[in-house]
Amino acid sequence: MSDAPVLILGGTFDPIHFGHLRPALEAMAAIDYPQLRLVPAARPPHRETPLASAEQRLAMARLAAESDQRIEVDDREFHRPGPSWTIDTLQSFREEWPQRPLALLIGEDSLHQFNTWKRWRDIPQLAHIVAMHRPGKDREIPEWAKARATSDREELKKQLAGRFFFAEVSPNPVSATTLRARLKNGEDISGMTPDSVIKYIQQHKLYQNS
Ligand code: ATP
């Protein structure tokens, strides 16, 4: 198992929802990887401060991961100071696992902002990039990805890093923004995230007065 490939999904997860989990599991099946690592961002650099605390977002990710034994939550971003840059996270994975193929999973919106990320050109040296469709976004492959693009999933297992793959996943309209808005308005969020996460949100009275 120690050389088994790993699919990595980083996110703010404020909160985690089925728009993360379902497309990610489908992408995992599409590339035939056995494991999904959720990496909650301790201090996400590219956006406003999340409403839930880092510990609460981590706790919700852990609850969501209980629904499927192929999913693990990785808290490595909580163990280093400063902004949670993806390049640093991938470097840390690569040091831990020099021989495992790694793939970074990103939604289509993130794909089109990818070239604003810190040291983004170095990221493909550490991991493959797998994009998943997100409703409302064009299925357009950015220039930087074209030279790396492959439709042969075996390459994502034979090579440790460096390829780009567009995973066909069922469009899922859930976003954390809509989920937070519904909670603020006192609306039901059943079916948008696992029941255990809904219970946690209720217990901790999250997202009520944003
Ligand atoms: P927010 O609405 O607060 O911006 P979000 O729902 O987009 O949050 P993030 O934690 O920022 O969630 O997303 C983590 C990753 O998951 C990103 O790469 C994002 O593109 C992807 N993602 C989130 N929701 C979906 C979805 N419904 N379909 C596909 N990818 C998604």
PDB file of C-alpha atoms and ligand atoms in Angstrom:
ATOM      1  CA  MET A   1       0.000   0.000   0.000  1.00  0.00           C
ATOM      2  CA  SER A   2       2.866   2.374   0.663  1.00  0.00           C
ATOM      3  CA  ASP A   3       3.295   3.268  -3.017  1.00  0.00           C
ATOM      4  CA  ALA A   4      -0.443   3.655  -3.624  1.00  0.00           C
ATOM      5  CA  PRO A   5      -1.433   6.905  -5.316  1.00  0.00           C
ATOM      6  CA  VAL A   6      -3.204   9.622  -3.351  1.00  0.00           C
ATOM      7  CA  LEU A   7      -5.747  12.173  -4.501  1.00  0.00           C
ATOM      8  CA  ILE A   8      -5.554  15.407  -2.492  1.00  0.00           C
ATOM      9  CA  LEU A   9      -8.382  17.909  -2.116  1.00  0.00           C
ATOM     10  CA  GLY A  10      -7.511  21.105  -0.280  1.00  0.00           C
ATOM     11  CA  GLY A  11     -10.173  23.620   0.614  1.00  0.00           C
ATOM     12  CA  THR A  12     -11.465  26.115   3.095  1.00  0.00           C
ATOM     13  CA  PHE A  13     -14.367  23.760   3.803  1.00  0.00           C
ATOM     14  CA  ASP A  14     -16.419  26.513   5.488  1.00  0.00           C
ATOM     15  CA  PRO A  15     -18.279  24.162   5.733  1.00  0.00           C
ATOM     16  CA  ILE A  16     -17.530  20.944   3.839  1.00  0.00           C
ATOM     17  CA  HIS A  17     -20.454  19.793   1.658  1.00  0.00           C
ATOM     18  CA  PHE A  18     -21.589  17.253  -0.939  1.00  0.00           C
ATOM     19  CA  GLY A  19     -20.304  19.519  -3.733  1.00  0.00           C
ATOM     20  CA  HIS A  20     -16.844  18.623  -2.416  1.00  0.00           C
ATOM     21  CA  LEU A  21     -17.446  15.002  -1.475  1.00  0.00           C
ATOM     22  CA  ARG A  22     -19.466  13.588  -4.373  1.00  0.00           C
ATOM     23  CA  PRO A  23     -17.490  15.011  -7.299  1.00  0.00           C
ATOM     24  CA  ALA A  24     -14.257  14.127  -5.451  1.00  0.00           C
ATOM     25  CA  LEU A  25     -15.297  10.481  -5.059  1.00  0.00           C
ATOM     26  CA  GLU A  26     -16.319  10.378  -8.718  1.00  0.00           C
ATOM     27  CA  ALA A  27     -12.986  11.897  -9.747  1.00  0.00           C
ATOM     28  CA  MET A  28     -11.217   9.317  -7.600  1.00  0.00           C
ATOM     29  CA  ALA A  29     -13.065   6.553  -9.457  1.00  0.00           C
ATOM     30  CA  ALA A  30     -12.378   8.222 -12.823  1.00  0.00           C
ATOM     31  CA  ILE A  31      -8.621   8.078 -12.261  1.00  0.00           C
ATOM     32  CA  ASP A  32      -8.744   4.793 -10.326  1.00  0.00           C
ATOM     33  CA  TYR A  33      -7.022   6.133  -7.191  1.00  0.00           C
ATOM     34  CA  PRO A  34      -7.769   4.302  -3.919  1.00  0.00           C
ATOM     35  CA  GLN A  35      -7.587   7.151  -1.452  1.00  0.00           C
ATOM     36  CA  LEU A  36      -8.798  10.726  -1.011  1.00  0.00           C
ATOM     37  CA  ARG A  37      -7.070  13.083   1.422  1.00  0.00           C
ATOM     38  CA  LEU A  38      -9.016  16.135   2.471  1.00  0.00           C
ATOM     39  CA  VAL A  39      -6.685  18.926   3.529  1.00  0.00           C
ATOM     40  CA  PRO A  40      -8.528  21.733   5.314  1.00  0.00           C
ATOM     41  CA  ALA A  41      -6.724  25.055   4.935  1.00  0.00           C
ATOM     42  CA  ALA A  42      -5.696  26.274   8.361  1.00  0.00           C
ATOM     43  CA  ARG A  43      -5.154  29.851   7.110  1.00  0.00           C
ATOM     44  CA  PRO A  44      -6.446  30.137   3.513  1.00  0.00           C
ATOM     45  CA  PRO A  45      -4.430  32.894   1.817  1.00  0.00           C
ATOM     46  CA  HIS A  46      -6.631  33.833  -1.154  1.00  0.00           C
ATOM     47  CA  ARG A  47      -9.879  34.801   0.498  1.00  0.00           C
ATOM     48  CA  GLU A  48     -11.594  36.486   3.407  1.00  0.00           C
ATOM     49  CA  THR A  49     -11.288  34.970   6.861  1.00  0.00           C
ATOM     50  CA  PRO A  50     -13.650  31.991   7.100  1.00  0.00           C
ATOM     51  CA  LEU A  51     -16.660  32.296   9.395  1.00  0.00           C
ATOM     52  CA  ALA A  52     -16.067  29.042  11.240  1.00  0.00           C
ATOM     53  CA  SER A  53     -12.784  28.664  13.124  1.00  0.00           C
ATOM     54  CA  ALA A  54     -10.036  26.501  11.679  1.00  0.00           C
ATOM     55  CA  GLU A  55     -10.689  23.869  14.352  1.00  0.00           C
ATOM     56  CA  GLN A  56     -14.412  23.833  13.562  1.00  0.00           C
ATOM     57  CA  ARG A  57     -13.757  23.452   9.826  1.00  0.00           C
ATOM     58  CA  LEU A  58     -11.366  20.594  10.590  1.00  0.00           C
ATOM     59  CA  ALA A  59     -13.904  18.939  12.895  1.00  0.00           C
ATOM     60  CA  MET A  60     -16.603  19.118  10.196  1.00  0.00           C
ATOM     61  CA  ALA A  61     -14.237  17.627   7.604  1.00  0.00           C
ATOM     62  CA  ARG A  62     -13.502  14.769  10.010  1.00  0.00           C
ATOM     63  CA  LEU A  63     -17.206  14.113  10.514  1.00  0.00           C
ATOM     64  CA  ALA A  64     -17.796  14.113   6.757  1.00  0.00           C
ATOM     65  CA  ALA A  65     -14.898  11.691   6.229  1.00  0.00           C
ATOM     66  CA  GLU A  66     -16.532   9.150   8.522  1.00  0.00           C
ATOM     67  CA  SER A  67     -19.064   8.449   5.769  1.00  0.00           C
ATOM     68  CA  ASP A  68     -16.510   6.685   3.547  1.00  0.00           C
ATOM     69  CA  GLN A  69     -13.441   4.705   4.567  1.00  0.00           C
ATOM     70  CA  ARG A  70     -11.529   5.793   1.466  1.00  0.00           C
ATOM     71  CA  ILE A  71     -11.515   9.371   2.769  1.00  0.00           C
ATOM     72  CA  GLU A  72      -8.936  10.633   5.253  1.00  0.00           C
ATOM     73  CA  VAL A  73      -8.511  14.080   6.729  1.00  0.00           C
ATOM     74  CA  ASP A  74      -5.017  15.509   6.874  1.00  0.00           C
ATOM     75  CA  ASP A  75      -4.295  18.307   9.337  1.00  0.00           C
ATOM     76  CA  ARG A  76      -0.737  19.100   8.275  1.00  0.00           C
ATOM     77  CA  GLU A  77      -1.575  22.748   7.518  1.00  0.00           C
ATOM     78  CA  PHE A  78      -2.415  23.161  11.199  1.00  0.00           C
ATOM     79  CA  HIS A  79       1.139  22.257  12.146  1.00  0.00           C
ATOM     80  CA  ARG A  80       2.961  25.041  10.351  1.00  0.00           C
ATOM     81  CA  PRO A  81       2.728  28.794  10.850  1.00  0.00           C
ATOM     82  CA  GLY A  82       1.699  31.404   8.290  1.00  0.00           C
ATOM     83  CA  PRO A  83      -0.579  31.211   5.244  1.00  0.00           C
ATOM     84  CA  SER A  84      -1.508  27.702   4.069  1.00  0.00           C
ATOM     85  CA  TRP A  85       0.112  27.734   0.626  1.00  0.00           C
ATOM     86  CA  THR A  86      -0.632  24.674  -1.515  1.00  0.00           C
ATOM     87  CA  ILE A  87       2.956  24.484  -2.733  1.00  0.00           C
ATOM     88  CA  ASP A  88       4.180  24.010   0.856  1.00  0.00           C
ATOM     89  CA  THR A  89       1.547  21.355   1.534  1.00  0.00           C
ATOM     90  CA  LEU A  90       2.494  19.407  -1.583  1.00  0.00           C
ATOM     91  CA  GLN A  91       6.179  19.698  -0.754  1.00  0.00           C
ATOM     92  CA  SER A  92       5.450  18.211   2.642  1.00  0.00           C
ATOM     93  CA  PHE A  93       3.490  15.311   1.078  1.00  0.00           C
ATOM     94  CA  ARG A  94       6.306  14.704  -1.387  1.00  0.00           C
ATOM     95  CA  GLU A  95       8.917  14.582   1.392  1.00  0.00           C
ATOM     96  CA  GLU A  96       6.782  12.080   3.272  1.00  0.00           C
ATOM     97  CA  TRP A  97       6.039   9.971   0.181  1.00  0.00           C
ATOM     98  CA  PRO A  98       8.835  10.218  -2.410  1.00  0.00           C
ATOM     99  CA  GLN A  99       7.470   7.245  -4.407  1.00  0.00           C
ATOM    100  CA  ARG A 100       3.705   7.730  -4.423  1.00  0.00           C
ATOM    101  CA  PRO A 101       1.878   9.310  -7.346  1.00  0.00           C
ATOM    102  CA  LEU A 102       0.088  12.400  -6.018  1.00  0.00           C
ATOM    103  CA  ALA A 103      -2.773  14.232  -7.708  1.00  0.00           C
ATOM    104  CA  LEU A 104      -4.143  17.586  -6.636  1.00  0.00           C
ATOM    105  CA  LEU A 105      -7.889  17.802  -7.242  1.00  0.00           C
ATOM    106  CA  ILE A 106      -9.326  21.238  -7.975  1.00  0.00           C
ATOM    107  CA  GLY A 107     -12.753  22.510  -8.984  1.00  0.00           C
ATOM    108  CA  GLU A 108     -13.114  24.325 -12.276  1.00  0.00           C
ATOM    109  CA  ASP A 109     -13.246  27.729 -10.593  1.00  0.00           C
ATOM    110  CA  SER A 110      -9.920  27.070  -8.876  1.00  0.00           C
ATOM    111  CA  LEU A 111      -8.502  25.793 -12.152  1.00  0.00           C
ATOM    112  CA  HIS A 112      -8.953  29.198 -13.728  1.00  0.00           C
ATOM    113  CA  GLN A 113      -7.306  30.951 -10.781  1.00  0.00           C
ATOM    114  CA  PHE A 114      -4.517  28.433 -10.477  1.00  0.00           C
ATOM    115  CA  ASN A 115      -1.977  30.670 -12.198  1.00  0.00           C
ATOM    116  CA  THR A 116      -2.332  33.210  -9.370  1.00  0.00           C
ATOM    117  CA  TRP A 117      -1.276  30.711  -6.684  1.00  0.00           C
ATOM    118  CA  LYS A 118       2.120  30.978  -5.018  1.00  0.00           C
ATOM    119  CA  ARG A 119       4.826  29.260  -7.152  1.00  0.00           C
ATOM    120  CA  TRP A 120       2.101  27.686  -9.279  1.00  0.00           C
ATOM    121  CA  ARG A 121       4.567  26.677 -11.993  1.00  0.00           C
ATOM    122  CA  ASP A 122       6.342  24.416  -9.490  1.00  0.00           C
ATOM    123  CA  ILE A 123       3.167  22.597  -8.422  1.00  0.00           C
ATOM    124  CA  PRO A 124       3.136  20.106 -11.371  1.00  0.00           C
ATOM    125  CA  GLN A 125       6.620  18.981 -10.357  1.00  0.00           C
ATOM    126  CA  LEU A 126       5.114  17.714  -7.122  1.00  0.00           C
ATOM    127  CA  ALA A 127       1.701  16.402  -8.210  1.00  0.00           C
ATOM    128  CA  HIS A 128      -0.611  15.802 -11.132  1.00  0.00           C
ATOM    129  CA  ILE A 129      -3.474  18.259 -11.465  1.00  0.00           C
ATOM    130  CA  VAL A 130      -6.970  16.816 -11.793  1.00  0.00           C
ATOM    131  CA  ALA A 131      -9.778  19.262 -12.537  1.00  0.00           C
ATOM    132  CA  MET A 132     -13.438  18.491 -11.810  1.00  0.00           C
ATOM    133  CA  HIS A 133     -16.368  20.144 -13.490  1.00  0.00           C
ATOM    134  CA  ARG A 134     -18.299  22.730 -11.508  1.00  0.00           C
ATOM    135  CA  PRO A 135     -21.698  24.034 -12.659  1.00  0.00           C
ATOM    136  CA  GLY A 136     -21.600  27.496 -14.189  1.00  0.00           C
ATOM    137  CA  LYS A 137     -18.034  27.176 -15.398  1.00  0.00           C
ATOM    138  CA  ASP A 138     -16.829  26.675 -18.950  1.00  0.00           C
ATOM    139  CA  ARG A 139     -15.072  23.477 -19.739  1.00  0.00           C
ATOM    140  CA  GLU A 140     -11.975  25.235 -20.946  1.00  0.00           C
ATOM    141  CA  ILE A 141      -8.473  23.973 -20.377  1.00  0.00           C
ATOM    142  CA  PRO A 142      -6.056  26.802 -19.596  1.00  0.00           C
ATOM    143  CA  GLU A 143      -2.986  27.235 -21.804  1.00  0.00           C
ATOM    144  CA  TRP A 144      -0.536  26.151 -19.104  1.00  0.00           C
ATOM    145  CA  ALA A 145      -2.374  22.821 -18.712  1.00  0.00           C
ATOM    146  CA  LYS A 146      -2.631  21.928 -22.403  1.00  0.00           C
ATOM    147  CA  ALA A 147       0.932  20.676 -22.748  1.00  0.00           C
ATOM    148  CA  ARG A 148       0.440  18.458 -19.686  1.00  0.00           C
ATOM    149  CA  ALA A 149      -3.056  17.204 -20.583  1.00  0.00           C
ATOM    150  CA  THR A 150      -3.748  13.490 -20.874  1.00  0.00           C
ATOM    151  CA  SER A 151      -6.910  11.427 -21.168  1.00  0.00           C
ATOM    152  CA  ASP A 152      -5.049   8.235 -20.248  1.00  0.00           C
ATOM    153  CA  ARG A 153      -5.585   7.715 -16.536  1.00  0.00           C
ATOM    154  CA  GLU A 154      -2.831   5.094 -16.398  1.00  0.00           C
ATOM    155  CA  GLU A 155      -0.310   7.904 -16.811  1.00  0.00           C
ATOM    156  CA  LEU A 156      -1.503   9.319 -13.495  1.00  0.00           C
ATOM    157  CA  LYS A 157      -0.336   6.117 -11.849  1.00  0.00           C
ATOM    158  CA  LYS A 158       2.795   5.420 -13.863  1.00  0.00           C
ATOM    159  CA  GLN A 159       4.198   8.896 -13.292  1.00  0.00           C
ATOM    160  CA  LEU A 160       4.531  10.528  -9.891  1.00  0.00           C
ATOM    161  CA  ALA A 161       3.479  14.025 -11.017  1.00  0.00           C
ATOM    162  CA  GLY A 162       3.278  16.396 -13.960  1.00  0.00           C
ATOM    163  CA  ARG A 163       0.131  15.521 -15.950  1.00  0.00           C
ATOM    164  CA  PHE A 164      -3.207  17.304 -16.232  1.00  0.00           C
ATOM    165  CA  PHE A 165      -6.490  15.344 -16.352  1.00  0.00           C
ATOM    166  CA  PHE A 166     -10.051  16.652 -16.652  1.00  0.00           C
ATOM    167  CA  ALA A 167     -12.351  14.349 -14.655  1.00  0.00           C
ATOM    168  CA  GLU A 168     -15.900  14.008 -15.930  1.00  0.00           C
ATOM    169  CA  VAL A 169     -18.017  14.244 -12.799  1.00  0.00           C
ATOM    170  CA  SER A 170     -21.730  14.806 -12.312  1.00  0.00           C
ATOM    171  CA  PRO A 171     -22.337  18.531 -11.900  1.00  0.00           C
ATOM    172  CA  ASN A 172     -23.084  19.360  -8.292  1.00  0.00           C
ATOM    173  CA  PRO A 173     -24.455  22.830  -7.581  1.00  0.00           C
ATOM    174  CA  VAL A 174     -23.712  23.016  -3.842  1.00  0.00           C
ATOM    175  CA  SER A 175     -21.283  25.686  -2.663  1.00  0.00           C
ATOM    176  CA  ALA A 176     -20.287  26.733   0.832  1.00  0.00           C
ATOM    177  CA  THR A 177     -21.459  30.263  -0.003  1.00  0.00           C
ATOM    178  CA  THR A 178     -25.028  29.126  -0.745  1.00  0.00           C
ATOM    179  CA  LEU A 179     -25.016  26.821   2.239  1.00  0.00           C
ATOM    180  CA  ARG A 180     -23.949  29.666   4.570  1.00  0.00           C
ATOM    181  CA  ALA A 181     -26.569  31.961   3.047  1.00  0.00           C
ATOM    182  CA  ARG A 182     -29.292  29.405   3.654  1.00  0.00           C
ATOM    183  CA  LEU A 183     -28.235  28.985   7.264  1.00  0.00           C
ATOM    184  CA  LYS A 184     -28.167  32.748   7.781  1.00  0.00           C
ATOM    185  CA  ASN A 185     -31.756  32.901   6.507  1.00  0.00           C
ATOM    186  CA  GLY A 186     -32.791  29.996   8.715  1.00  0.00           C
ATOM    187  CA  GLU A 187     -33.362  27.740   5.692  1.00  0.00           C
ATOM    188  CA  ASP A 188     -33.019  23.973   5.547  1.00  0.00           C
ATOM    189  CA  ILE A 189     -29.712  22.527   4.354  1.00  0.00           C
ATOM    190  CA  SER A 190     -30.719  18.844   4.405  1.00  0.00           C
ATOM    191  CA  GLY A 191     -29.103  16.896   1.611  1.00  0.00           C
ATOM    192  CA  MET A 192     -26.389  19.504   1.040  1.00  0.00           C
ATOM    193  CA  THR A 193     -23.882  18.035   3.500  1.00  0.00           C
ATOM    194  CA  PRO A 194     -23.824  14.891   5.679  1.00  0.00           C
ATOM    195  CA  ASP A 195     -26.260  14.848   8.617  1.00  0.00           C
ATOM    196  CA  SER A 196     -23.347  14.657  11.077  1.00  0.00           C
ATOM    197  CA  VAL A 197     -22.073  17.999   9.745  1.00  0.00           C
ATOM    198  CA  ILE A 198     -25.560  19.542   9.975  1.00  0.00           C
ATOM    199  CA  LYS A 199     -25.766  18.399  13.579  1.00  0.00           C
ATOM    200  CA  TYR A 200     -22.360  19.945  14.343  1.00  0.00           C
ATOM    201  CA  ILE A 201     -23.414  23.237  12.718  1.00  0.00           C
ATOM    202  CA  GLN A 202     -26.567  23.287  14.822  1.00  0.00           C
ATOM    203  CA  GLN A 203     -24.771  22.373  18.054  1.00  0.00           C
ATOM    204  CA  HIS A 204     -22.170  25.100  17.557  1.00  0.00           C
ATOM    205  CA  LYS A 205     -24.683  27.636  16.184  1.00  0.00           C
ATOM    206  CA  LEU A 206     -22.500  28.279  13.152  1.00  0.00           C
ATOM    207  CA  TYR A 207     -23.262  30.656  10.270  1.00  0.00           C
ATOM    208  CA  GLN A 208     -26.264  32.244  11.945  1.00  0.00           C
ATOM    209  CA  ASN A 209     -25.071  35.848  12.136  1.00  0.00           C
ATOM    210  CA  SER A 210     -22.628  36.235   9.296  1.00  0.00           C
TER     211      SER A 210
HETATM  212  P1  ATP B   1     -17.046  29.119  -1.025  1.00  0.00           P
HETATM  213  O1  ATP B   1     -18.436  29.055  -1.599  1.00  0.00           O
HETATM  214  O2  ATP B   1     -16.979  29.573   0.417  1.00  0.00           O
HETATM  215  O3  ATP B   1     -16.081  29.868  -1.930  1.00  0.00           O
HETATM  216  P2  ATP B   1     -16.547  26.381  -1.930  1.00  0.00           P
HETATM  217  O4  ATP B   1     -17.831  25.673  -1.779  1.00  0.00           O
HETATM  218  O5  ATP B   1     -16.115  26.830  -3.300  1.00  0.00           O
HETATM  219  O6  ATP B   1     -16.498  27.618  -0.923  1.00  0.00           O
HETATM  220  P3  ATP B   1     -13.871  25.526  -1.113  1.00  0.00           P
HETATM  221  O7  ATP B   1     -13.537  24.968   0.206  1.00  0.00           O
HETATM  222  O8  ATP B   1     -13.375  26.881  -1.416  1.00  0.00           O
HETATM  223  O9  ATP B   1     -15.466  25.434  -1.273  1.00  0.00           O
HETATM  224  O10 ATP B   1     -13.486  24.537  -2.267  1.00  0.00           O
HETATM  225  C1  ATP B   1     -12.454  23.571  -2.214  1.00  0.00           C
HETATM  226  C2  ATP B   1     -12.313  22.968  -3.593  1.00  0.00           C
HETATM  227  O11 ATP B   1     -13.508  22.273  -3.957  1.00  0.00           O
HETATM  228  C3  ATP B   1     -12.070  23.985  -4.705  1.00  0.00           C
HETATM  229  O12 ATP B   1     -11.127  23.466  -5.609  1.00  0.00           O
HETATM  230  C4  ATP B   1     -13.433  24.131  -5.352  1.00  0.00           C
HETATM  231  O13 ATP B   1     -13.315  24.515  -6.712  1.00  0.00           O
HETATM  232  C5  ATP B   1     -13.995  22.731  -5.216  1.00  0.00           C
HETATM  233  N1  ATP B   1     -15.461  22.712  -5.169  1.00  0.00           N
HETATM  234  C6  ATP B   1     -16.269  23.264  -4.242  1.00  0.00           C
HETATM  235  N2  ATP B   1     -17.573  23.043  -4.517  1.00  0.00           N
HETATM  236  C7  ATP B   1     -17.592  22.318  -5.674  1.00  0.00           C
HETATM  237  C8  ATP B   1     -18.661  21.778  -6.493  1.00  0.00           C
HETATM  238  N3  ATP B   1     -19.941  21.972  -6.192  1.00  0.00           N
HETATM  239  N4  ATP B   1     -18.285  21.088  -7.615  1.00  0.00           N
HETATM  240  C9  ATP B   1     -16.982  20.903  -7.935  1.00  0.00           C
HETATM  241  N5  ATP B   1     -15.932  21.404  -7.201  1.00  0.00           N
HETATM  242  C10 ATP B   1     -16.233  22.097  -6.091  1.00  0.00           C
END
